[in-house]
Every structure is written in C-alpha cells, then in structure tokens.
mmCIF file of C-alpha atoms in Angstrom:
data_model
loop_
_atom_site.group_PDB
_atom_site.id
_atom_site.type_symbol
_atom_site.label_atom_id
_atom_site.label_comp_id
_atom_site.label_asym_id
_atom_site.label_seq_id
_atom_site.Cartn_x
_atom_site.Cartn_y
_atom_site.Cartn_z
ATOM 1 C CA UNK C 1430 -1.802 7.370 17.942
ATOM 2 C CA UNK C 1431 -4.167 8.218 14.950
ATOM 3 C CA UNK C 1432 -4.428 11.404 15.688
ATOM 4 C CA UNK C 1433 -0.398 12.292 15.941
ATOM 5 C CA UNK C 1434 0.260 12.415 12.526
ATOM 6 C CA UNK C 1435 -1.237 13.641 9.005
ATOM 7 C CA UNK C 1436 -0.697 11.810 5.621
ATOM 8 C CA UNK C 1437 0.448 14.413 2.876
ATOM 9 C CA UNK C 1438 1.616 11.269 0.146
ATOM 10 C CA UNK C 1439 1.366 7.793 -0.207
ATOM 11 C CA UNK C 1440 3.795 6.074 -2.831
ATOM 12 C CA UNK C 1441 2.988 2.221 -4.072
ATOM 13 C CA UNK C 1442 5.263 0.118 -5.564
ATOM 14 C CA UNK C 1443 3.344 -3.101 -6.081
ATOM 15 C CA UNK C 1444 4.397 -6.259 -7.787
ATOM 16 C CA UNK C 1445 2.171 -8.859 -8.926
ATOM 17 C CA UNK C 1446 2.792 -12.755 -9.556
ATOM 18 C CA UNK C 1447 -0.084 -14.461 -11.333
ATOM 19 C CA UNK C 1448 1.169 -17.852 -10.889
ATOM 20 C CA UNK C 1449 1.322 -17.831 -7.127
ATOM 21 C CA UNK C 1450 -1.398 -15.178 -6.379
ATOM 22 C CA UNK C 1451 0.744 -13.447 -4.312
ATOM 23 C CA UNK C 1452 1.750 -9.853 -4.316
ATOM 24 C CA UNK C 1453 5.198 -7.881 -3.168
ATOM 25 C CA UNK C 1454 5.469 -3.877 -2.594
ATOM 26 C CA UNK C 1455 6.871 -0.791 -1.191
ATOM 27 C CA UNK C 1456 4.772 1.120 0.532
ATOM 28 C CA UNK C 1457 6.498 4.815 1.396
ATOM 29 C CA UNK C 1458 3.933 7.031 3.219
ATOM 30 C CA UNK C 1459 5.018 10.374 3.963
ATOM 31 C CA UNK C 1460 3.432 12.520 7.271
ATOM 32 C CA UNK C 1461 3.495 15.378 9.122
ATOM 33 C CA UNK C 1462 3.055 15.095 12.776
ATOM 34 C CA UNK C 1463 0.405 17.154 14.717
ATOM 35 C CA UNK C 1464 1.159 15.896 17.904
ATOM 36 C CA UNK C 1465 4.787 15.314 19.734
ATOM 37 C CA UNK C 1466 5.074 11.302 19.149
ATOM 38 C CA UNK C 1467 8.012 8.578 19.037
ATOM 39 C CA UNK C 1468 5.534 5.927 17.026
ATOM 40 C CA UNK C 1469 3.734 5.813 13.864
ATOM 41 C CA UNK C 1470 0.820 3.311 13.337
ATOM 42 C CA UNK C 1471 -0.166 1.936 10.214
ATOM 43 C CA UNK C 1472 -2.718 -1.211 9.183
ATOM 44 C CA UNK C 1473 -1.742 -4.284 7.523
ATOM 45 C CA UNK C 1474 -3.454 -7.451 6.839
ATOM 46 C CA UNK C 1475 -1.465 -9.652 9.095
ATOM 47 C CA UNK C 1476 -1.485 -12.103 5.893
ATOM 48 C CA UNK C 1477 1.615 -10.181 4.767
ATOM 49 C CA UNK C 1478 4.917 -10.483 6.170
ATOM 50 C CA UNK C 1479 7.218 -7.061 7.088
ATOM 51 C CA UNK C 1480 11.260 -7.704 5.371
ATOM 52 C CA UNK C 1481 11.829 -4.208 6.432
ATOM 53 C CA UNK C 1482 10.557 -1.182 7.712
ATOM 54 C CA UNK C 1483 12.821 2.490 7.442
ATOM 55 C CA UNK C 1484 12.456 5.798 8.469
ATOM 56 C CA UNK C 1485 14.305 8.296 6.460
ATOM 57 C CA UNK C 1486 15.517 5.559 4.437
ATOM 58 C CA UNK C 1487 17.631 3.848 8.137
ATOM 59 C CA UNK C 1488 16.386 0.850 9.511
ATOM 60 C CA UNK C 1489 13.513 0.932 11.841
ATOM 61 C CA UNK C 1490 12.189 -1.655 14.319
ATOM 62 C CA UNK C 1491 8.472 -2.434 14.025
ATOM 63 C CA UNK C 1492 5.973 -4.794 15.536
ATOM 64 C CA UNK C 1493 2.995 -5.741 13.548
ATOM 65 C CA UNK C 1494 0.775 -7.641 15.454
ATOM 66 C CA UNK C 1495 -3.446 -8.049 14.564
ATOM 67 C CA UNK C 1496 -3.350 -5.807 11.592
ATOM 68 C CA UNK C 1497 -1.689 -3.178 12.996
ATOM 69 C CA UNK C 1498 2.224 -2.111 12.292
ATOM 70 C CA UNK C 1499 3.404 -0.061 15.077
ATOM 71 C CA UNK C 1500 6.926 1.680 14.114
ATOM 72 C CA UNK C 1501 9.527 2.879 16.511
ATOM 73 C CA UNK C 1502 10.625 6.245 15.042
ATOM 74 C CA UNK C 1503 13.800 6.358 17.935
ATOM 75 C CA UNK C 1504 13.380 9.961 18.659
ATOM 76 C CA UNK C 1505 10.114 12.261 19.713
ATOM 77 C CA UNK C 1506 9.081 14.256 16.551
ATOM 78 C CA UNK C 1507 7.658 17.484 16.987
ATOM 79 C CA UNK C 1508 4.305 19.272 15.377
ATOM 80 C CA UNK C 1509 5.483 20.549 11.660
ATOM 81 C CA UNK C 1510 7.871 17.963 11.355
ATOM 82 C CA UNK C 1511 7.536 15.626 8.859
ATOM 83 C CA UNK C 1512 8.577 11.539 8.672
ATOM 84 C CA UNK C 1513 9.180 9.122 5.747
ATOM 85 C CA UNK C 1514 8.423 5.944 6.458
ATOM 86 C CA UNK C 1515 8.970 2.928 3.748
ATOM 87 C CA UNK C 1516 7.274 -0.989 4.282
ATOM 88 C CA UNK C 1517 8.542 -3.733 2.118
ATOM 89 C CA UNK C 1518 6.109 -6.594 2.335
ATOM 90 C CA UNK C 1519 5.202 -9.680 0.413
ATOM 91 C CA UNK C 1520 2.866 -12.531 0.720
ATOM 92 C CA UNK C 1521 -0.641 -13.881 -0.341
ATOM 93 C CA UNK C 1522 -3.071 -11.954 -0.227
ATOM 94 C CA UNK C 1523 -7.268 -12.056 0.841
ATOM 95 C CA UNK C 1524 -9.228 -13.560 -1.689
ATOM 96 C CA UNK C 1525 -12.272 -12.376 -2.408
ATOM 97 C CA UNK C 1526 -14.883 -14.682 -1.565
ATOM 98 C CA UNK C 1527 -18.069 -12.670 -2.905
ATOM 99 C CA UNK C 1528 -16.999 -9.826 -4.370
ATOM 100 C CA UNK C 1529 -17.443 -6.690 -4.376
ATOM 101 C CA UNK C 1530 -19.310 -7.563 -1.057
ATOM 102 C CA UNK C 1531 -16.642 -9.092 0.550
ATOM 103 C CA UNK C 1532 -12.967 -7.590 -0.531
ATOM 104 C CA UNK C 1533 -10.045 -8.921 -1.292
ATOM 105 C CA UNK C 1534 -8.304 -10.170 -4.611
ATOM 106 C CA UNK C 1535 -9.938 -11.183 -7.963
ATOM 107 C CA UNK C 1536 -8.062 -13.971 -9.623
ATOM 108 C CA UNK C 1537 -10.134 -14.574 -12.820
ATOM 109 C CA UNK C 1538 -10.253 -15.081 -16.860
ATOM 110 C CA UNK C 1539 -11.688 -13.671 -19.465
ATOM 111 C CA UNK C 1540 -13.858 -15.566 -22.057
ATOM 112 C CA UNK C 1541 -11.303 -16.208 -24.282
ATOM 113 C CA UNK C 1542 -8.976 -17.320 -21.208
ATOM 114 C CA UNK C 1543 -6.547 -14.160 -20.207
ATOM 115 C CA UNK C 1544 -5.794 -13.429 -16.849
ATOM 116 C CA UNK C 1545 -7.936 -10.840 -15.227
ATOM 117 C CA UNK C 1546 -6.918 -9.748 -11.691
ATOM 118 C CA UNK C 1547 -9.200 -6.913 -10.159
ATOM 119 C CA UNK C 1548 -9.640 -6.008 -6.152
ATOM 120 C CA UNK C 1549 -12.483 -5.352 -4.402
ATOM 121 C CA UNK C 1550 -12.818 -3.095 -1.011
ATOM 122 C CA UNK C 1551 -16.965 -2.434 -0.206
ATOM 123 C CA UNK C 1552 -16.774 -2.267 3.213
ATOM 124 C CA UNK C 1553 -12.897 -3.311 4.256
ATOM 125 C CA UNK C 1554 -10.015 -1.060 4.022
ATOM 126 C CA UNK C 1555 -6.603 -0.380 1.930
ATOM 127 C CA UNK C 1556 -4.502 -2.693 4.231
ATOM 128 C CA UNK C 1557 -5.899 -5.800 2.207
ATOM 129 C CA UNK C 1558 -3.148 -4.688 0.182
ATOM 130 C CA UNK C 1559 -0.766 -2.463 1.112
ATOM 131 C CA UNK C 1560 -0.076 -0.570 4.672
ATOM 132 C CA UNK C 1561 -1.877 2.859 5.033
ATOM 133 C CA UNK C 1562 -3.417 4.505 8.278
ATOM 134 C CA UNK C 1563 -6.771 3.731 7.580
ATOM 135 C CA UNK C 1564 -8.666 6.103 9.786
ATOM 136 C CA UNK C 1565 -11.733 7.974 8.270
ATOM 137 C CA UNK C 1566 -10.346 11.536 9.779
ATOM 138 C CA UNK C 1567 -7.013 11.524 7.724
ATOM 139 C CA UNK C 1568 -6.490 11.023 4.229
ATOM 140 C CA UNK C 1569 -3.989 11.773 1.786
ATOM 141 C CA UNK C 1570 -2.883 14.787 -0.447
ATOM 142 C CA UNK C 1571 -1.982 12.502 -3.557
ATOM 143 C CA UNK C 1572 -0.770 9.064 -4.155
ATOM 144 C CA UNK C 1573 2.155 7.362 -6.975
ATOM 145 C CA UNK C 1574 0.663 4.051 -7.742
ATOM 146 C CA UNK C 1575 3.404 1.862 -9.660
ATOM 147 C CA UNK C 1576 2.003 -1.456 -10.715
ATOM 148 C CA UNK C 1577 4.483 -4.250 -11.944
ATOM 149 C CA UNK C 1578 2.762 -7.013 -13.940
ATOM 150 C CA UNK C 1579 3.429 -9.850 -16.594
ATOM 151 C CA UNK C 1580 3.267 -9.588 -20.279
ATOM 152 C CA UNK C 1581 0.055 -9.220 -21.803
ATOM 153 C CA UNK C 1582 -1.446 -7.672 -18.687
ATOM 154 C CA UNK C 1583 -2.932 -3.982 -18.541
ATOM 155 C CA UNK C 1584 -3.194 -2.367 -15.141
ATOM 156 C CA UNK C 1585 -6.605 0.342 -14.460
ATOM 157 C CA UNK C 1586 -6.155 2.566 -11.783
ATOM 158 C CA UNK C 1587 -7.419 5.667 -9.682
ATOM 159 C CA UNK C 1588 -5.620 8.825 -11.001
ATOM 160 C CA UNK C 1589 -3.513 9.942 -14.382
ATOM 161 C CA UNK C 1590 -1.701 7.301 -16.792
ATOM 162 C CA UNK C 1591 1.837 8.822 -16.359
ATOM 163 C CA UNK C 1592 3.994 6.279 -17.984
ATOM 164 C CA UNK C 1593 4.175 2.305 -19.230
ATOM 165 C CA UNK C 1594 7.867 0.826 -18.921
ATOM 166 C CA UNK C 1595 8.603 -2.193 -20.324
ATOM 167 C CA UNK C 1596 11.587 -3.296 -17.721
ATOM 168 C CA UNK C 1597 14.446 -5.651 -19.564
ATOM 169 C CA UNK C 1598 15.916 -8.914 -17.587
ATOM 170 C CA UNK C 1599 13.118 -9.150 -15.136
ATOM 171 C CA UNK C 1600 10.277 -11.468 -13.754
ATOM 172 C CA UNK C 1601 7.554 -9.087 -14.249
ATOM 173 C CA UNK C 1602 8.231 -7.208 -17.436
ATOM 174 C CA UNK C 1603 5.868 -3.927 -17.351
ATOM 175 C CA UNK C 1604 5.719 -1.355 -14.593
ATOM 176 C CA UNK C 1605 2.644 0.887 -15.332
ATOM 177 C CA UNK C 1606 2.359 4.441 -13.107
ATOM 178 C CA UNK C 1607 -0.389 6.464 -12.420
ATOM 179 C CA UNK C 1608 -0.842 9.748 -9.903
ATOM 180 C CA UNK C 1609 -3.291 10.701 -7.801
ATOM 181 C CA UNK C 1610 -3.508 14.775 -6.988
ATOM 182 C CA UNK C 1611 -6.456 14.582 -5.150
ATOM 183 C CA UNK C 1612 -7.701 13.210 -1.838
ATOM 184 C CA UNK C 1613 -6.936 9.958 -1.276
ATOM 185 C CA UNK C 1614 -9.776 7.992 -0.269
ATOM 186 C CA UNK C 1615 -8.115 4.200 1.400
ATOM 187 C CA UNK C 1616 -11.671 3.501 2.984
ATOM 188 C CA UNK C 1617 -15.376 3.370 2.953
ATOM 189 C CA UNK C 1618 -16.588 3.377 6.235
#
C-alpha cells in the first residue's frame, strides 16, 4: 500500500502539556496517488489514541492496529488524483529512555529549573509523534509545523520561523510556526 500514494505536504498542529507529558495534534498529510487504491496507510505509535480521522475534511473510518493506521478512503482514487487526509490524536507519548540512542520524548530542566522538552529519533521514525508514512522511498515536498506550548517556553524547529502568536483565553498560550520547503526527511533508516 506504500507504494500507492506520494506525499506532496505534511501539516502539524501539535499541542504540548508539560504537566501531564502528554501531547495532542492534527496531523493533515496531503498525497497524490500513483496507483488506483481505496486505502491509505500511515504509522502511528499505537501509544496514541485516533478521535477522528477525515478525508476531504468528511468523516472517515480507520483501523489502527500495531502502529499502523489503515484509512478507508470509500471510493477507488485514480493516478493524478490527489487526497487530504487529517488525524486528530492525543495521548502520552514514548519517553526517551537513553537518548538520542533510543527516541522518544525529553522531559527535562535546565540548571536554573525551566522546563526543557526536546525529542529524539536516531534510529526510530516520525510516528513517535505524529502519523506520517514512514517509508524510506517517499518523502515530502514541505511541511507547516505549528507548535502550541506554555508560557515561558520557546519551540526550535526544522525549517523558517514564520510567526509567534500569543493565543488569548487558552490552556497553552503560544502557537509558534515554522515551514519546511524542502524534502522532508520523517526517518533515518
């Protein structure tokens, strides 16, 4: 099923809670299909749990099962066509254990006792965190990262600084974006 479709954009929308060491997102990945196929397969640590899953923004069925999402598109899409599909997930994530070695999440302080969060991915793939396709043939164009974080903290990211907004009324009061216009690299393997 890898080989059906070809990521042109990945777009992030990832929240993080400090207190519970947990993280929420959106995760909208946009293809174009090379070969006729009903289903699109993405990875996901099976950590997370799936609230929803839509293609072309209408409510998909899915079944994610070992890692894998497998998503029911409800018609057979055709070569040149091209599918938006959207993941909202929460839950806790991997911890690292021995970083960068062993990947997962960095929950951490400074020496003068600020939170420091960082991730770490040597040898394991993007769907620690988010869903992606993972395969080492296919990756994408360019990528929106859009990190949502408490006071005080600064997110450091892949790609451009586009914009800091400090939201009004909410848990998490900063969303910080950046964009990536190059190849996407989700995996060293």
């Amino acid at each position: 099923m890898a080989q059906s479709t070809d990521v042109i954009f990945y777009d992030l929308k990832l929240a993080v809670f400090l207190e519970e060491k947990q993280i929420a997102g959106i995760r909208k990945t946009v293809f174009r299909v090379i070969k006729e196929t009903q289903q699109i397969e993405l990875k996901l640590d099976s950590r997370f749990s799936i609230n929803t899953v839509t293609v072309a923004d209408k409510k998909a069925d899915f079944i994610h099962s070992r890692g894998v999402v497998t998503i029911n598109l409800y018609e057979k899409k055709y070569p040149g066509e091209v599918v938006e599909v959207a993941i909202n997930y929460s839950g806790k994530q991997h911890i690292a254990l021995n970083p960068p070695w062993s990947g997962g999440f960095v929950f951490s302080e400074t020496n003068d006792g600020k939170p420091w969060i960082a991730t770490a991915v040597q040898g394991e793939g993007c769907d620690l965190f988010w869903p992606c396709k993972d395969h080492f043939s296919d990756k994408a164009d360019s990528m929106r990262i859009r990190v949502t974080v408490p006071t005080g903290l600064h997110v450091a990211s892949n790609g451009v600084l586009k914009n800091v907004t400090v939201l009004q009324k909410t848990r998490l009061p900063s969303l910080i974006g950046f964009y990536l216009s190059l190849r996407v690299i989700t995996t060293l393997r």
